Coordinates of C-alpha atoms and ligand atoms in Angstrom, one line a residue:
X1 CA -0.1 0.0 0.0
X2 CA 1.2 3.3 -1.1
X3 CA 2.3 5.8 2.1
X4 CA -0.7 7.9 1.9
X5 CA -3.2 5.7 1.4
X6 CA -1.9 4.3 4.9
X7 CA -3.1 7.0 6.2
X8 CA -7.0 8.3 4.7
X9 CA -7.8 3.9 6.0
X10 CA -6.9 5.0 9.7
X11 CA -8.5 8.5 9.4
X12 CA -11.2 7.2 7.3
X13 CA -12.5 4.4 10.2
X14 CA -12.8 7.8 12.3
X15 CA -13.9 10.0 9.9
X16 CA -15.9 8.4 7.0
X17 CA -16.4 10.9 4.9
X18 CA -12.9 12.8 4.8
X19 CA -12.0 14.8 1.7
X20 CA -8.8 12.7 0.4
X21 CA -7.5 14.4 -2.4
X22 CA -6.1 17.2 -0.7
X23 CA -4.4 15.1 1.9
X24 CA -3.0 13.1 -1.4
X25 CA -1.6 16.9 -2.8
X26 CA -0.6 17.6 0.8
X27 CA 1.5 14.2 0.7
X28 CA 2.8 14.9 -3.1
X29 CA 4.2 18.3 -2.2
X30 CA 5.6 17.2 1.4
X31 CA 7.5 14.1 -0.6
X32 CA 8.2 16.9 -3.4
X33 CA 9.9 19.4 -0.3
X34 CA 11.9 16.8 1.5
X35 CA 13.7 14.9 -1.9
X36 CA 16.7 13.6 -0.8
X37 CA 16.7 14.3 2.8
X38 CA 17.0 11.4 4.9
X39 CA 16.1 10.7 9.2
X40 CA 19.1 9.2 11.4
X41 CA 17.4 6.1 10.6
X42 CA 18.5 5.7 7.2
X43 CA 14.8 6.2 5.7
X44 CA 13.4 8.7 3.4
X45 CA 12.9 11.6 5.4
X46 CA 8.8 11.8 4.5
X47 CA 8.7 8.6 5.7
X48 CA 8.1 10.9 9.3
X49 CA 5.5 13.1 8.7
X50 CA 3.9 10.3 7.0
X51 CA 4.0 8.1 11.0
X52 CA 3.1 11.8 12.0
X53 CA 0.2 12.1 10.3
X54 CA -1.0 8.5 11.0
X55 CA -0.8 9.1 14.3
X56 CA -3.4 11.8 14.2
X57 CA -5.4 9.8 12.3
X58 CA -5.8 7.2 14.2
X59 CA -6.9 10.3 17.3
X60 CA -10.0 11.3 15.1
X61 CA -7.9 14.8 13.5
X62 CA -9.6 15.9 10.4
X63 CA -8.1 17.2 7.2
X64 CA -6.8 20.4 8.1
X65 CA -4.2 19.0 10.4
X66 CA -3.6 16.2 8.8
X67 CA -2.4 18.2 5.7
X68 CA -0.5 20.5 8.0
X69 CA 0.9 17.3 9.9
X70 CA 2.4 16.6 6.6
X71 CA 3.8 19.9 5.9
X72 CA 4.8 20.5 8.9
X73 CA 8.4 20.5 8.5
X74 CA 9.1 21.7 5.3
X75 CA 9.1 25.7 6.0
X76 CA 11.9 24.5 8.5
X77 CA 13.8 22.1 6.6
X78 CA 13.1 22.6 3.0
X79 CA 12.3 25.6 0.4
X80 CA 8.3 25.8 1.2
X81 CA 6.6 28.8 2.3
X82 CA 4.4 29.8 4.7
X83 CA 2.9 32.1 2.1
X84 CA 2.9 29.3 -0.3
X85 CA 1.3 27.3 1.7
X86 CA -1.8 29.5 2.8
X87 CA -2.1 30.0 -0.8
X88 CA -2.4 26.8 -1.7
X89 CA -3.8 24.9 1.6
X90 CA -5.6 28.6 3.0
X91 CA -4.7 30.1 5.9
X92 CA -5.5 27.4 9.2
X93 CA -2.5 25.2 7.3
X94 CA -0.4 27.9 7.6
X95 CA -0.8 29.1 11.0
X96 CA -0.8 25.6 11.9
X97 CA 2.9 25.0 10.4
X98 CA 3.7 28.2 11.4
X99 CA 3.2 27.6 15.5
X100 CA 4.4 24.5 15.2
X101 CA 7.7 25.2 13.4
X102 CA 7.7 27.6 16.2
X103 CA 7.6 25.6 19.2
X104 CA 9.8 23.4 17.6
X105 CA 12.7 27.0 17.9
X106 CA 12.7 27.1 22.0
X107 CA 15.8 25.1 22.2
X108 CA 17.5 23.4 25.0
X109 CA 20.9 25.9 25.4
X110 CA 24.1 25.5 28.1
X111 CA 22.9 24.9 31.6
X112 CA 19.4 27.3 31.3
X113 CA 17.6 24.3 30.8
X114 CA 14.8 25.2 34.1
X115 CA 14.8 27.8 32.0
X116 CA 13.8 26.3 28.8
X117 CA 11.3 24.1 30.3
X118 CA 9.0 27.2 31.5
X119 CA 9.4 28.4 28.0
X120 CA 8.2 25.5 25.9
X121 CA 5.7 25.2 29.5
X122 CA 4.6 28.8 27.8
X123 CA 4.5 27.9 24.8
X124 CA 2.3 25.5 24.6
X125 CA 0.2 27.2 27.4
X126 CA 0.2 30.7 24.2
X127 CA -0.6 27.6 21.6
X128 CA -3.2 26.0 23.2
X129 CA -5.4 28.4 22.2
X130 CA -5.7 26.2 18.5
X131 CA -5.2 22.8 20.2
X132 CA -4.6 21.2 16.7
X133 CA -0.4 22.8 17.1
X134 CA -0.4 21.3 19.9
X135 CA -1.2 18.0 18.9
X136 CA 0.9 17.7 16.0
X137 CA 3.4 18.3 18.1
X138 CA 2.7 15.1 20.5
X139 CA 2.7 13.3 17.0
X140 CA 5.7 14.6 16.1
X141 CA 7.6 14.1 19.2
X142 CA 6.0 10.1 19.7
X143 CA 6.9 9.4 16.2
X144 CA 10.4 10.5 16.9
X145 CA 10.6 8.3 20.3
X146 CA 9.6 5.4 18.2
X147 CA 12.6 5.7 16.2
X148 CA 14.6 7.4 19.3
X149 CA 17.6 4.7 18.7
X150 CA 19.3 6.1 15.5
X151 CA 19.8 9.2 17.0
X152 CA 23.7 10.0 18.1
X153 CA 24.0 9.0 21.5
X154 CA 24.3 12.8 23.4
X155 CA 21.2 13.9 21.7
X156 CA 19.2 10.7 22.0
X157 CA 19.8 11.7 26.3
X158 CA 18.5 15.6 25.7
X159 CA 14.9 14.7 23.4
X160 CA 13.9 11.7 26.0
X161 CA 14.7 14.3 29.5
X162 CA 12.4 16.4 27.2
X163 CA 9.8 14.1 26.6
X164 CA 9.8 13.3 29.7
X165 CA 9.6 16.5 31.6
X166 CA 7.7 18.5 29.1
X167 CA 6.0 16.4 26.2
X168 CA 4.6 13.8 28.4
X169 CA 3.1 16.0 31.6
X170 CA 1.2 18.0 28.9
X171 CA -0.5 14.9 27.0
X172 CA -1.2 14.0 30.8
X173 CA -3.4 17.0 31.1
X174 CA -4.9 16.5 27.7
X175 CA -6.1 13.7 29.5
X176 CA -4.3 11.6 26.6
X177 CA -3.5 8.9 29.2
X178 CA -2.3 7.0 26.3
X179 CA -0.2 8.6 24.5
X180 CA 1.2 9.9 28.2
X181 CA 2.4 6.3 29.2
X182 CA 3.9 5.1 25.6
X183 CA 6.1 8.6 26.0
X184 CA 7.2 8.1 29.6
X185 CA 8.1 3.8 28.3
X186 CA 9.7 5.2 25.4
X187 CA 11.4 8.0 27.7
X188 CA 12.9 6.0 30.6
X189 CA 14.9 3.8 29.4
X190 CA 17.4 6.5 27.6
X191 CA 17.2 9.2 30.4
X192 CA 17.5 7.0 33.4
X193 CA 19.0 3.3 31.7
X194 CA 20.1 1.9 35.6
X195 CA 17.0 1.9 37.1
X196 CA 15.3 1.1 33.7
X197 CA 17.2 -2.1 34.0
X198 CA 16.9 -3.0 37.1
X199 CA 12.9 -2.3 36.8
X200 CA 12.8 -4.4 33.8
X201 CA 14.4 -7.4 35.9
X202 CA 12.6 -7.1 39.0
X203 CA 8.9 -6.8 37.5
X204 CA 9.1 -9.6 34.7
X205 CA 8.2 -12.2 36.6
X206 CA 5.3 -10.4 38.5
X207 CA 3.7 -8.9 35.2
X208 CA 3.8 -12.9 34.2
X209 CA 2.3 -13.6 36.8
X210 CA 0.2 -11.1 36.7
X211 CA -0.9 -11.5 33.7
X212 CA -2.4 -15.1 33.6
X213 CA -4.6 -14.2 37.1
X214 CA -6.4 -11.6 35.3
X215 CA -6.5 -14.1 31.7
X216 CA -7.9 -16.4 34.2
X217 CA -10.4 -13.9 35.8
X218 CA -10.5 -12.5 32.2
X219 CA -13.0 -15.3 30.9
X220 CA -15.2 -15.8 34.2
X221 CA -16.1 -12.6 34.6
X222 CA -17.0 -12.1 30.3
X223 CA -19.5 -15.1 30.8
X224 CA -21.6 -13.5 34.0
X225 CA -21.5 -10.7 32.3
X226 CA -23.6 -12.8 29.1
X227 CA -25.6 -13.8 32.0
X228 CA -26.8 -10.9 33.2
X229 CA -27.3 -9.6 30.1
X230 CA -24.7 -6.8 30.2
X231 CA -22.7 -6.1 27.3
X232 CA -19.3 -5.2 27.4
X233 CA -15.7 -5.8 26.0
X234 CA -12.8 -7.1 28.3
X235 CA -9.4 -6.8 28.4
X236 CA -6.5 -7.0 30.4
X237 CA -4.1 -3.1 30.8
X238 CA -0.4 -3.8 32.0
X239 CA 0.7 -0.5 33.6
X240 CA 3.4 1.2 32.2
X241 CA 6.8 1.0 33.3
X242 CA 7.9 4.4 34.1
X243 CA 4.9 4.9 35.8
X244 CA 5.5 1.7 37.8
X245 CA 8.9 3.2 38.5
X246 CA 7.7 6.1 40.1
X247 CA 5.0 4.6 42.1
X248 CA 7.7 1.9 43.5
X249 CA 9.8 5.2 44.4
X250 CA 6.7 6.8 46.5
X251 CA 6.9 6.2 50.3
X252 CA 5.7 3.4 52.1
X253 CA 6.0 1.4 49.0
X254 CA 10.2 1.5 49.4
X255 CA 11.1 -0.7 46.1
X256 CA 8.7 -3.5 47.4
X257 CA 6.9 -4.5 44.0
X258 CA 4.7 -7.3 45.7
X259 CA 2.8 -4.1 47.5
X260 CA 1.6 -2.7 43.8
X261 CA -1.4 -4.0 43.3
X262 CA -2.1 -2.6 39.1
X263 CA 0.9 -4.3 37.7
X264 CA -2.4 -5.3 35.4
X265 CA -5.4 -4.0 35.6
X266 CA -8.7 -6.2 34.6
X267 CA -11.0 -3.2 32.4
X268 CA -14.5 -3.6 31.2
X269 CA -16.0 -1.3 29.1
X270 CA -19.7 -1.2 28.8
X271 CA -21.6 0.7 26.6
X272 CA -23.3 2.2 29.4
X273 CA -22.6 4.3 32.5
X274 CA -26.0 1.9 33.7
X275 CA -23.8 -1.2 32.9
X276 CA -20.7 0.2 34.5
X277 CA -22.8 0.1 38.1
X278 CA -24.0 -3.4 36.8
X279 CA -20.6 -4.9 35.7
X280 CA -19.0 -3.4 39.6
X281 CA -21.8 -5.8 41.1
X282 CA -21.1 -8.7 38.8
X283 CA -17.4 -8.2 40.0
X284 CA -17.9 -8.0 43.8
X285 CA -20.1 -10.7 43.6
X286 CA -17.4 -12.9 42.3
X287 CA -14.4 -11.5 44.6
X288 CA -14.8 -9.3 47.2
X289 CA -13.8 -6.0 47.1
X290 CA -10.3 -4.9 49.6
X291 CA -11.9 -3.0 52.7
X292 CA -11.0 0.6 53.1
X293 CA -8.7 0.6 49.6
X294 CA -12.0 -0.7 47.6
X295 CA -13.8 1.3 44.9
X296 CA -13.0 5.0 44.0
X297 CA -16.0 5.9 42.0
X298 CA -14.2 8.5 39.1
X299 CA -17.5 7.8 37.1
X300 CA -19.4 10.2 40.3
X301 CA -16.2 12.1 40.3
X302 CA -14.3 12.9 37.4
X303 CA -10.1 13.7 37.5
X304 CA -10.1 17.3 37.4
X305 CA -8.2 16.2 33.9
X306 CA -11.7 14.4 32.6
X307 CA -10.7 11.4 32.9
X308 CA -13.9 9.2 34.2
X309 CA -13.4 5.5 35.5
X310 CA -14.8 3.4 38.4
X311 CA -11.1 1.4 40.3
X312 CA -12.0 -1.0 42.4
X313 CA -9.2 -4.0 44.1
X314 CA -10.5 -7.3 45.0
X315 CA -8.9 -10.3 45.9
X316 CA -8.6 -12.6 43.7
X317 CA -8.8 -16.9 44.0
X318 CA -5.2 -16.7 45.3
X319 CA -5.7 -13.9 47.7
X320 CA -4.1 -11.5 46.0
X321 CA -5.1 -8.0 45.0
X322 CA -6.3 -8.0 41.4
X323 CA -7.6 -4.5 40.1
X324 CA -10.9 -4.0 38.2
X325 CA -11.6 -0.9 35.9
X326 CA -14.9 -0.4 34.7
X327 CA -16.1 2.5 32.5
X328 CA -17.9 3.2 29.1
X329 CA -16.8 3.1 25.6
X330 CA -17.1 6.4 25.4
X331 CA -15.0 7.1 29.2
X332 CA -12.4 4.9 27.9
X333 CA -11.8 6.7 24.3
X334 CA -12.0 10.3 26.5
X335 CA -9.1 8.6 28.7
X336 CA -6.8 7.7 26.6
X337 CA -7.0 10.3 23.8
X338 CA -8.6 13.4 25.6
X339 CA -8.8 16.1 24.0
X340 CA -7.9 14.6 21.0
X341 CA -11.4 12.7 21.4
X342 CA -13.2 15.8 22.0
X343 CA -12.1 17.8 20.0
X344 CA -12.2 15.2 17.1
X345 CA -15.6 14.9 18.4
X346 CA -16.7 18.6 18.5
X347 CA -15.6 18.8 14.9
X348 CA -17.2 16.0 13.2
X349 CA -20.3 17.4 15.3
X350 CA -20.2 20.4 14.0
X351 CA -19.1 19.0 9.8
X352 CA -22.6 17.1 10.9
X353 CA -21.5 13.5 10.8
X354 CA -24.2 12.0 13.6
X355 CA -22.9 11.2 17.1
X356 CA -24.6 7.8 16.8
X357 CA -21.6 6.4 14.2
X358 CA -18.7 8.6 15.5
X359 CA -19.1 7.3 19.1
X360 CA -19.9 3.6 18.2
X361 CA -23.6 3.8 19.4
X362 CA -22.6 5.6 22.9
X363 CA -24.5 8.3 23.5
X364 CA -22.0 11.6 23.9
X365 CA -23.5 15.1 24.5
X366 CA -21.4 17.9 23.8
X367 CA -22.0 19.8 26.6
X368 CA -19.4 18.2 28.6
X369 CA -16.3 20.0 26.9
X370 CA -13.5 19.4 28.0
X371 CA -11.5 21.7 30.2
X372 CA -7.8 21.6 28.8
X373 CA -7.4 25.3 28.2
X374 CA -8.0 25.6 32.3
X375 CA -5.5 22.3 32.7
X376 CA -3.0 23.6 31.1
X377 CA -3.1 27.5 32.5
X378 CA -3.1 24.9 35.6
X379 CA 0.3 23.1 35.0
X380 CA 2.1 26.7 34.2
X381 CA 0.8 28.0 37.1
X382 CA 1.9 24.8 39.4
X383 CA 5.3 25.1 37.9
X384 CA 6.2 28.9 37.9
X385 CA 8.3 30.8 40.1
X386 CA 7.1 34.3 39.0
X387 CA 4.7 35.3 41.4
X388 CA 3.5 37.9 37.9
X389 CA 3.0 35.6 35.7
X390 CA 0.8 33.4 38.6
X391 CA -1.3 36.6 39.3
X392 CA -2.0 36.8 35.8
X393 CA -3.1 33.8 35.4
X394 CA -5.8 33.5 37.6
X395 CA -6.7 37.0 36.3
X396 CA -7.6 35.2 33.4
X397 CA -6.3 31.8 31.3
X398 CA -4.6 33.2 29.0
X399 CA -6.1 36.0 27.1
X400 CA -4.6 38.5 28.9
X401 CA -0.6 37.1 28.1
X402 CA 1.1 37.4 25.3
X403 CA 3.9 35.2 24.6
X404 CA 7.1 36.1 21.8
X405 CA 10.6 35.0 21.0
X406 CA 13.8 36.5 20.8
X407 CA 16.0 36.1 17.5
X408 CA 17.9 33.2 19.6
X409 CA 15.0 31.2 20.4
X410 CA 14.4 32.4 24.6
X411 CA 10.4 33.5 25.4
X412 CA 9.4 36.3 26.9
X413 CA 6.1 36.7 28.0
X414 CA 4.0 40.3 28.4
X415 CA 0.9 41.6 28.9
X416 CA -1.5 41.8 25.6
X417 CA -1.0 44.3 23.5
X418 CA 2.6 44.6 24.7
X419 CA 5.4 46.5 22.2
X420 CA 8.9 46.7 20.7
X421 CA 9.8 48.8 23.7
X422 CA 8.3 46.6 26.4
X423 CA 10.1 43.6 24.6
X424 CA 13.8 44.9 25.0
X425 CA 12.9 46.8 28.9
X426 CA 12.4 42.8 29.6
X427 CA 15.6 41.5 27.1
X428 CA 17.7 44.0 29.1
X429 CA 16.7 47.5 30.8
X430 CA 20.0 48.8 29.1
X431 CA 18.6 48.0 25.8
X432 CA 16.0 50.8 25.6
X433 CA 18.8 53.1 25.5
X434 CA 20.1 51.6 22.4
X435 CA 16.3 51.9 20.9
X436 CA 16.9 52.2 17.3
X437 CA 13.8 50.1 15.5
X438 CA 12.3 46.9 16.1
X439 CA 11.8 43.7 13.4
X440 CA 8.6 41.3 13.5
X441 CA 8.5 38.6 11.8
X442 CA 11.6 39.8 9.8
X443 CA 9.7 42.7 8.9
X444 CA 10.3 46.9 10.1
X445 CA 7.7 47.8 12.2
X446 CA 6.8 50.8 14.8
X447 CA 7.9 50.9 18.1
X448 CA 4.6 51.0 18.8
X449 CA 3.7 48.4 17.0
X450 CA 1.0 45.7 19.3
X451 CA 2.7 42.3 19.3
X452 CA 1.2 38.7 19.3
X453 CA 1.5 35.7 20.7
X454 CA 4.4 34.5 18.7
X455 CA 5.9 36.8 17.0
X456 CA 9.7 37.1 16.2
X457 CA 11.2 40.8 17.6
X458 CA 14.0 40.9 16.9
X459 CA 15.9 44.7 18.0
X460 CA 17.5 47.1 15.8
X461 CA 19.9 49.2 18.4
X462 CA 21.8 52.1 17.6
X463 CA 26.0 52.0 17.8
X464 CA 25.9 54.6 20.8
X465 CA 23.7 55.4 23.2
X466 CA 20.4 57.7 22.6
X467 CA 17.9 59.5 24.3
X468 CA 14.7 58.0 25.2
X469 CA 11.7 59.3 24.1
X470 CA 8.9 60.8 26.5
X471 CA 6.4 60.0 23.6
X472 CA 6.4 56.0 25.0
X473 CA 4.9 56.1 28.1
X474 CA 1.9 56.5 26.5
X475 CA 2.0 53.2 24.7
X476 CA 4.1 51.2 27.0
X477 CA 1.6 48.6 28.7
X478 CA 4.5 46.9 31.0
X479 CA 5.5 48.8 34.0
X480 CA 8.8 47.8 34.0
X481 CA 8.9 50.0 30.7
X482 CA 7.7 52.9 32.3
X483 CA 9.8 52.6 35.0
X484 CA 12.6 52.3 32.7
X485 CA 11.4 55.5 30.5
X486 CA 10.9 57.5 33.4
X487 CA 13.8 57.4 35.3
X488 CA 16.1 57.4 32.1
X489 CA 13.5 61.1 31.2
X490 CA 14.1 62.3 34.7
X491 CA 17.9 61.8 34.6
X492 CA 17.1 64.0 31.6
X493 CA 15.6 66.8 32.4
Ligands
LIG501 MN1 9.0 17.2 12.8

């Protein structure tokens, strides 16, 4: 099968009325643009955007996202320009590719890891205005992690660390459990090879035993569900290796794997919510719940990222503790793909695909809106050291701040409406005494120009110190700029 056909085949599973013409066209353009480029794996470069598009198709994303995914590296690495993408594929595709490119420009340099982490987080928060940019970046990272083996050693470690500290928590924040687990497990061995090997050796027999127990329980529960007329799918779910490692490090566990009860959990996926509780009854009728740590009902009380499921711990026939997770098909989709599932749903809804077809017959109400923007804002709030930033985030999740780049790739956050003068003050207080002009995205702009999130701002300097203009006070937005200008103007007088 041709590469592009694979994308279309996967996308059609969730979007039967997909417009494939535009995807074929984008594939041809990307293949032509990347011609002659080769990945570390030895594969043609085009295999990468194709795999990224396949991942996004699995997540249920639509044409615009798939086209942008196919072209996501063209502006950065080939002759293709944003203007070209805009005229050929429309403003949405161009904007997505631009966003993805800019996110990729935030680089880890020297010992400034902490700042880098903050920068990247801020950028993600800013880019969350269009969740598709974040989705493409996540899919891009997922494929790069799947092929990380071929990358030179030094680069490997940096990429894996970034993945563990930024991308996996990001996926978690977006409620994308499956993606988070895969990213963590892929990164684990590169970030901490010693502990990875220790864990794999330690866990192997325990996983094997748990898998056997769950397999036996699965057959039995399937029979009982059928007898009671509850339609459901039952399968085992092995715990992610990295999440297991984190759990083993917790106080009270002390690296004792026999204290972990969900190495392999039994998972029951029902058609509707009522059946979740019916299934819970059937489980408890067969295996006794463990007193005091028994049931957590995240259906009645969802987790902040939207996760819904009933978890119960029961004694299996050998007297070992086994975890059973019960949820509807829709909750399952949400738990695995989070914001992507939500987005795909909303998009399909607006293009008129029936609810029934999309969710395999399960009821899904549009009013259950995922609050991922808020989630990302909270994420920023938790990690940020900047008190000012925290305060602003409290006022309004996103709309009051913009994030701009310096030519070096550093990110600065500013209030909405900030100008190149505010930017200069933030970069370096002294800089405004040499301020001649400014370029935004390569174009010269007036000093009172309103900056936008994602702008690349370059300050044009004079050779010698000049006097600052008190007129600047009319348009600057930050306290820092006002103070600095005020100080210099007073000195002049
Ligand atoms: Mn890429």
